[in-house]
Structure formats: structure tokens, C-alpha cells
Coordinates of C-alpha atoms and ligand atoms in Angstrom, one line a residue:
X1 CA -141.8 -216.4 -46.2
X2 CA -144.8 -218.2 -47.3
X3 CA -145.9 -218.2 -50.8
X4 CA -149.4 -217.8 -52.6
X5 CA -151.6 -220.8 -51.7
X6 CA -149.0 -222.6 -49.0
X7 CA -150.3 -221.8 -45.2
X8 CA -152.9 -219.6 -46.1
X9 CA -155.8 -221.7 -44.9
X10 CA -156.6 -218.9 -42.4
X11 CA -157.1 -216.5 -44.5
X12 CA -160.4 -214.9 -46.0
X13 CA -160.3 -215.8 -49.9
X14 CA -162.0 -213.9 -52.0
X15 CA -161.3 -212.8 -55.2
X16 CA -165.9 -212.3 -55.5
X17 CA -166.7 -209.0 -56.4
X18 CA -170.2 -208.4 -55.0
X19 CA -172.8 -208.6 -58.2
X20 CA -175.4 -205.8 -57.2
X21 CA -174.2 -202.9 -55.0
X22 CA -177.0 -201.4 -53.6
X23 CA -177.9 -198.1 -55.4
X24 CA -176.5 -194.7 -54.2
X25 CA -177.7 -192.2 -52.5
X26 CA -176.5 -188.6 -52.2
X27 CA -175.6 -187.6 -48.7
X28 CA -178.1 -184.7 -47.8
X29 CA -175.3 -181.8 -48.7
X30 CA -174.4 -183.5 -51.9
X31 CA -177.9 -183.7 -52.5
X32 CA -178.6 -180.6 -51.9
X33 CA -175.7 -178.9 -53.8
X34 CA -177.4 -181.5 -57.2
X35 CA -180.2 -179.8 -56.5
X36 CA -178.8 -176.5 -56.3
X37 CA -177.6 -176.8 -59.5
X38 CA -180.6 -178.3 -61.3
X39 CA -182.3 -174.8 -60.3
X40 CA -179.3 -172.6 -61.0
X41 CA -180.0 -173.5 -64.5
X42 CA -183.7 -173.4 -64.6
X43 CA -183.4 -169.8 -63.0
X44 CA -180.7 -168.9 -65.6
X45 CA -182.9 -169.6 -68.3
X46 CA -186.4 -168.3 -67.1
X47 CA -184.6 -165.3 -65.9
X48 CA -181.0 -164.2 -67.1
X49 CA -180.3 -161.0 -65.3
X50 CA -180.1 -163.3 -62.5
X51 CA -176.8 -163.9 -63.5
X52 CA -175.1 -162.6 -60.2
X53 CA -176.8 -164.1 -57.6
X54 CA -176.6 -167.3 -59.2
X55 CA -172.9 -167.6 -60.1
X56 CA -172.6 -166.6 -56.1
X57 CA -175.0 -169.1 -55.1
X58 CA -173.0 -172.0 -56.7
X59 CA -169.3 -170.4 -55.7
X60 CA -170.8 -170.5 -51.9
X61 CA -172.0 -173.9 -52.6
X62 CA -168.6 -175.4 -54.4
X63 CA -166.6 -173.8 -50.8
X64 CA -168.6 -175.6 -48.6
X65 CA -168.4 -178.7 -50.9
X66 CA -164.5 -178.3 -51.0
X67 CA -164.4 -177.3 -47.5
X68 CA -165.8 -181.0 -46.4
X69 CA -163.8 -182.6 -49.2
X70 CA -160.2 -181.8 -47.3
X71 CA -161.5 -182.7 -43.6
X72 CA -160.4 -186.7 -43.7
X73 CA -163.1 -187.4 -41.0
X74 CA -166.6 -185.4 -42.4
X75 CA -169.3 -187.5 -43.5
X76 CA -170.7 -184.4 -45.3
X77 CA -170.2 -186.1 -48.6
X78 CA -171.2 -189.7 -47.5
X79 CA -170.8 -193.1 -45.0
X80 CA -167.1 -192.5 -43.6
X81 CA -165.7 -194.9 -40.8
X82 CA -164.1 -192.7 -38.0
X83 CA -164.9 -195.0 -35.3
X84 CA -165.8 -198.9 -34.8
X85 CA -169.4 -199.9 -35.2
X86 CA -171.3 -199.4 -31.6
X87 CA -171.0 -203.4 -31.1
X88 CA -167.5 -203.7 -31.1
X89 CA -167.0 -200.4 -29.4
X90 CA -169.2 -201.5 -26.4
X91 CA -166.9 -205.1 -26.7
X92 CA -164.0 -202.7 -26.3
X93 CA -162.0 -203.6 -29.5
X94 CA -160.2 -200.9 -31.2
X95 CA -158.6 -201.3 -35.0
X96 CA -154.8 -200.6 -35.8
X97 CA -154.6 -199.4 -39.2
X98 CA -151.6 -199.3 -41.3
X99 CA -150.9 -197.4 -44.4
X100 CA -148.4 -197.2 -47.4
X101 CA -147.1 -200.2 -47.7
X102 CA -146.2 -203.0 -47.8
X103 CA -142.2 -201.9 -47.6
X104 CA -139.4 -204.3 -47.5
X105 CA -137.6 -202.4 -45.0
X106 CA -140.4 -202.4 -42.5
X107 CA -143.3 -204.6 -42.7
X108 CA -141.5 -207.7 -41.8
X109 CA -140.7 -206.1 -38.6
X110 CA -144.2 -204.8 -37.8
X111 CA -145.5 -208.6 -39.0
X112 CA -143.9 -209.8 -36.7
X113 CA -144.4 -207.4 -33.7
X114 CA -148.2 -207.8 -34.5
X115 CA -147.7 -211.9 -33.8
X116 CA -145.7 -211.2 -30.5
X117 CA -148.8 -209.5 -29.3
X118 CA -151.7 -212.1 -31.3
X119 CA -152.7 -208.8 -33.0
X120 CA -154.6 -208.9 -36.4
X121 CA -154.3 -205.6 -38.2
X122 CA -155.5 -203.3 -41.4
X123 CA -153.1 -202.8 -43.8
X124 CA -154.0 -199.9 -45.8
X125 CA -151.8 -200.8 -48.8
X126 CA -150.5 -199.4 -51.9
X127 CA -151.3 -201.5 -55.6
X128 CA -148.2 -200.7 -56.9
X129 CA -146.4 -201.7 -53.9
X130 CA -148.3 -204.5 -53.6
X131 CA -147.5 -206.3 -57.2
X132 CA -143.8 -205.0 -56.8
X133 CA -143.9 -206.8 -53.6
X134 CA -146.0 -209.5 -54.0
X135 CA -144.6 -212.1 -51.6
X136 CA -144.4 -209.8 -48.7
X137 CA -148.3 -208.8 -49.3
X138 CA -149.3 -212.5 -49.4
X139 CA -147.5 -212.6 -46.2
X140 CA -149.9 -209.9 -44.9
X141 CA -153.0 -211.8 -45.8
X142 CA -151.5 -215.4 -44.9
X143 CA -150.7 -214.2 -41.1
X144 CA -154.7 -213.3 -40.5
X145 CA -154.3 -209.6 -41.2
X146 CA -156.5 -207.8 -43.6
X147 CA -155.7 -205.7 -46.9
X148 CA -157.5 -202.8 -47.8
X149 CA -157.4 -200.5 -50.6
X150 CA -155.2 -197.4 -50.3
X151 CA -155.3 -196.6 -54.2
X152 CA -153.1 -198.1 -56.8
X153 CA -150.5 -194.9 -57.1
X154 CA -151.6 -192.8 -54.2
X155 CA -151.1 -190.1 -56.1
X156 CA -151.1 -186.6 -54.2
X157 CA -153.6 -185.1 -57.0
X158 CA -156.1 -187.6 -56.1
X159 CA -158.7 -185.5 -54.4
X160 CA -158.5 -183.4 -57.7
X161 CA -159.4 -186.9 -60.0
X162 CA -163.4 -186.4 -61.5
X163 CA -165.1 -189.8 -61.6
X164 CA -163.1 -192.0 -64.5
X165 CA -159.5 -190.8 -62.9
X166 CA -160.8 -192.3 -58.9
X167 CA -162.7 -195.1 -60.3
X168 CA -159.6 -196.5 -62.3
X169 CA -157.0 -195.6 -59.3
X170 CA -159.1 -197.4 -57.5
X171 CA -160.3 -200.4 -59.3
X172 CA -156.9 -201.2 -60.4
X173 CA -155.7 -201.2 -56.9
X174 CA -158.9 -203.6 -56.0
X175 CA -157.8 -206.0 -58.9
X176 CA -153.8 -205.9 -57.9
X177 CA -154.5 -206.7 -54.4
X178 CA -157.2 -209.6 -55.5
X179 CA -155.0 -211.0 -58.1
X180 CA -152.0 -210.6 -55.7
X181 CA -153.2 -211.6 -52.1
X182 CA -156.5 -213.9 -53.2
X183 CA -158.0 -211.1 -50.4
X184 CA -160.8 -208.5 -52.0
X185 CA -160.7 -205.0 -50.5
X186 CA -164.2 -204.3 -48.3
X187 CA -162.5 -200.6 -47.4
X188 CA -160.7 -197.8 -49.3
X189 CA -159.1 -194.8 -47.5
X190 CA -158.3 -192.0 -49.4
X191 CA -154.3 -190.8 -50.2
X192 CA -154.0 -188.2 -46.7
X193 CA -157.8 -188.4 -46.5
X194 CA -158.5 -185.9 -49.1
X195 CA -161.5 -186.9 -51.2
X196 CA -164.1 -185.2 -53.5
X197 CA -168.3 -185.3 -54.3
X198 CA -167.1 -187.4 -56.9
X199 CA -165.3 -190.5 -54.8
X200 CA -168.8 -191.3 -53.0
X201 CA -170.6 -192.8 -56.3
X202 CA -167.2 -194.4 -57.5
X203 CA -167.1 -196.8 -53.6
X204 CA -170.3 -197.6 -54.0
X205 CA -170.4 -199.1 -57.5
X206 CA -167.6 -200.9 -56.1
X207 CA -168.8 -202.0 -53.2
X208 CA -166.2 -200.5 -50.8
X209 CA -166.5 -199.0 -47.8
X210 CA -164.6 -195.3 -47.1
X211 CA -163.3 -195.7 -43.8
X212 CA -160.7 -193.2 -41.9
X213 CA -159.7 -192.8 -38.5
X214 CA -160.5 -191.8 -35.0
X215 CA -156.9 -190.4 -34.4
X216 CA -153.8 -190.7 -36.1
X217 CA -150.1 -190.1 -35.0
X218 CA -148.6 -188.1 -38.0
X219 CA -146.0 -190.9 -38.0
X220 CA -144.7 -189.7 -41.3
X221 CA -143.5 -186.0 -40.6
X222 CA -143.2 -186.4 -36.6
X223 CA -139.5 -188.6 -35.4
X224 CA -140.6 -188.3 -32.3
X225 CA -141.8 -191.8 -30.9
X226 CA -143.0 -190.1 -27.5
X227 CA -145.4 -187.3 -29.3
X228 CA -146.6 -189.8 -32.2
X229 CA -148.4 -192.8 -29.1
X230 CA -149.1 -189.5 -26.9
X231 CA -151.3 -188.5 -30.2
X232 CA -152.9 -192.1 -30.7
X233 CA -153.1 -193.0 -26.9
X234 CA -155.1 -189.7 -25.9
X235 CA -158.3 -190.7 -24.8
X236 CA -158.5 -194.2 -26.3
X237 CA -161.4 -196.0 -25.8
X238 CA -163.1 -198.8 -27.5
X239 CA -163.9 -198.4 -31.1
X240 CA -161.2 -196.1 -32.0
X241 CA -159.6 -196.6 -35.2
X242 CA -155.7 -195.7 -35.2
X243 CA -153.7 -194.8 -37.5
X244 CA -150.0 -195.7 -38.6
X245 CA -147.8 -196.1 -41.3
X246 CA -145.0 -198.9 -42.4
X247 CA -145.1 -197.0 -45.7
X248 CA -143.4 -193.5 -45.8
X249 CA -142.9 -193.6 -42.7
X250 CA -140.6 -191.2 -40.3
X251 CA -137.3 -191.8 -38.9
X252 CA -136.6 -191.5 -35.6
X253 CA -132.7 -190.0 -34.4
X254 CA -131.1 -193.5 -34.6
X255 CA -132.6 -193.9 -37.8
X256 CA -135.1 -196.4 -36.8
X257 CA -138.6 -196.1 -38.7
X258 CA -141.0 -194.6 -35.9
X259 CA -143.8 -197.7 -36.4
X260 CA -141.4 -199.7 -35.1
X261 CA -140.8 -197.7 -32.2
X262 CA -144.1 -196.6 -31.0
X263 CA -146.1 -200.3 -32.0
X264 CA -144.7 -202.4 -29.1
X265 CA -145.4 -199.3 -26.7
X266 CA -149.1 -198.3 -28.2
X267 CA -149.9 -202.6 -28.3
X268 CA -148.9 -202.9 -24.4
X269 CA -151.1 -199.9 -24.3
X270 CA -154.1 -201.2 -25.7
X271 CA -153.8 -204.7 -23.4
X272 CA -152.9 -202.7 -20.7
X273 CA -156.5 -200.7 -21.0
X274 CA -158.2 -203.6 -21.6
X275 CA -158.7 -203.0 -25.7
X276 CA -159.2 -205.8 -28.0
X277 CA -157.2 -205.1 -31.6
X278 CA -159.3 -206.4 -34.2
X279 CA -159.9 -205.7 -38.1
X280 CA -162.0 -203.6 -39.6
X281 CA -163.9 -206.1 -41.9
X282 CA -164.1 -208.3 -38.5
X283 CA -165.9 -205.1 -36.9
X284 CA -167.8 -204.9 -40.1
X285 CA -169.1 -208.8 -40.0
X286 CA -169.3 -208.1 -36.6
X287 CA -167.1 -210.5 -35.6
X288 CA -166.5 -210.4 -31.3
X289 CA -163.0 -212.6 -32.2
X290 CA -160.7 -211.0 -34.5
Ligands
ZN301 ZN1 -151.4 -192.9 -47.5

């Protein structure tokens, strides 16, 4: 395995935090619930007996808000990759995404499936895991693949953090990965896609971009190799964004982690169809290559 700084001219170096993120802007439903608010208060205080119909007000408002909040794929709270940019979907590339790891036990195995196939990946990765296993994420970024941000704990209260608890999961898991790989995170996706009003403000002073899926396989609860590419390979097209796990991921009856089953299958898929895998920061640089 290659260590930091041998064989790694390939890889995008960055450790630069953009200086000036551009400032942010409510989505129209978050703005609207802020301004909700604003007048809840005003109404309270010019007139009181209002009381009822502006404590229902905001507990419709909060539903809705919450509503959006546990549906991976809304953009009702702000920007949210679910699909490749137009440009690359009309080039016919599609992104593999990979979350929870990197794991011993796995991600050598999908490495090197992904160089059988010249495929260039999204790994979706953990911080923790990442400075526990340090050599095997600076494998990652040395074979062309890119690291994203996946939170450093991925804690399964993280849709219920307020702004300080997201922005240090998050921001710790941007340093680990830079300190570890060399390679800044451009993406975060949230722990099972479960987010809050809060997490919009906290990617933007960061400078990261929320990105999700188009379809994913539930490769962590289903063993079943056949139902999990049936799930990813419905209606594929170009500028899908898939979604699998090395991480936490599901065993299938002979014990064999169900990545590793379904990735040679769903990548002579995707050639087959005439799909071209690449990353999402190359779809975001709008890269036609990789
Ligand atoms: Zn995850």
C-alpha cells in the first residue's frame, strides 16, 4: 500500500479551505418559516389573546419543516445533489458513491474492483475511520478516487444536532480527512440522509456542497445481492448518483459483504448501458474525463 506523499501525483491536493464562501441564503420554505416567526412574535406582543392561533401556526410550520428534514432527497431546506449536473447527465456519466468507510475488511477489495473496471469513485467516508485507518484512506485518494465528508462520528442523533453540534461533526471530519488524505472535502452527505434547517448555514460557511443520491440499494439491511443492483439498476440513466456502502455493510448467505457482490455486476452494468462512472467533484468542475 502506498503511503502519504509516495505515488500520489494523480491526486487532487488540497488541503485550501476556500477564504470567502459566498453568503447564504435561505431556501424559500426556510425563509418563509424565519419569517413566520419574526411575525409570530410581533403578533404576540401587539395582540396576546392571539395566543392560539399563533402557537398553531408555528407547530404546522415546525411539521412541515421536520417533515422535509427526514426525506434524504428534498431540496426544501436548500441545494441537495440527487442527480449529476445536466452536462454530465447529457455525457452520460453516472457517479458510484460509497459510504462508511474506509473498512479494513472491505475497501481493499472494492479498490481494487474499481481499478479492474478504470472506475473512479466517491467515497463518502467516516473521520474517525479515516485517522484510525489512515493508510487505507491515503490509498483512496492516491488511486484517483475522491473523499467526501460523511461526518466525523456519524452519529445516529445527527439530524437532532442545533448549529455548534453539525458544524463541529462536520468540521472535524473536513480537517481529519485534509490532515489525513492531503484531499479537502467539496461534498458532505448527511448520516442516512437525515438533516435539519440548521445543516444548510453550517455547509455553506464551509464551503461544502450537500449532495445525496438518485437511488440507493439499502446495502446495509438487504443480503440479498439480486434485490440490492435490481434497486440501483432500475431505470438508470445518465446522471444518476448511486449509492453503496463498504462501511456497515450487509452480509450476504456465505458471509461475503454485499458491495462486493453486487459492484462487478452493477459496473458491467453501467458499461454495458453505455454509462461513464465518474466523481462527483469531476461532475462539479465539469470535467467530461473522470
Ligand atoms: Zn452513512
Amino acid at each position: 500500500m502506498r503511503g502519504r506523499g509516495s505515488g500520489c501525483a494523480g491526486a487532487e491536493l488540497s488541503t485550501e479551505s476556500p477564504s470567502h464562501p459566498p453568503r447564504w441564503r435561505p431556501s424559500p420554505l426556510v425563509g418563509a418559516s424565519l419569517g413566520l416567526h419574526v411575525g409570530a412574535i410581533a403578533t404576540l406582543i401587539a395582540r396576546p389573546t392571539t395566543w392560539p392561533w399563533v402557537l398553531g401556526a408555528l407547530v404546522a410550520d415546525h411539521a412541515v419543516l421536520t417533515g422535509a428534514s427526514l426525506v434524504p432527497r428534498s431540496r426544501l431546506l436548500g441545494p441537495n445533489w440527487t442527480r449529476l449536473p445536466a452536462a454530465a447527465a447529457s455525457r452520460r456519466q453516472v457517479a458510484i458513491t460509497i459510504d462508511d468507510g474506509p473498512d479494513p475488511q472491505v475497501t481493499p477489495r472494492v479498490l481494487a474492483l474499481l481499478d479492474e473496471h478504470h472506475v473512479r469513485a466517491t467515497f463518502f467516508c467516516i473521520g474517525e475511520r479515516v485517522r484510525t485507518y489512515g493508510e487505507l484512506a491515503r490509498e483512496i485518494a492516491c488511486r484517483g478516487h475522491a473523499i467526501e465528508n460523511h461526518s466525523q462520528r456519524h452519529v445516529h442523533y445527527f439530524s437532532l444536532l442545533g448549529p455548534r453540534g453539525l458544524m463541529a461533526e462536520i468540521e472535524r471530519a473536513q480537517d481529519t480527512i485534509g490532515i489525513v488524505t492531503g484531499q479537502r472535502p467539496a461534498f458532505f452527505r448527511a448520516p442516512a440522509g437525515l438533516r435539519n434547517p440548521f445543516l444548510d448555514p453550517v455547509l455553506n460557511r464551509l464551503s461544502l456542497r450537500l449532495a445525496s443520491w438518485t437511488r440507493r440499494g439499502f446495502d446495509t439491511i438487504n443480503a440479498s445481492a439480486d434485490a440490492v443492483l435490481g434497486k440501483l439498476t432500475s431505470q438508470l440513466r445518465g446522471g444518476d448518483i448511486l449509492l453503496l456502502h463498504d462501511g456497515n455493510a450487509a452480509r450476504s448467505g456465505s458471509g461475503s459483504p454485499i458491495v462486493l457482490e453486487v459492484l462487478p455486476r452493477l459496473l458491467e452494468g453501467i458499461a454495458a448501458a453505455g454509462l461513464k462512472p465518474i466523481t462527483l467533484r469531476s461532475a462539479l468542475a465539469g470535467d467530461g474525463s473522470t
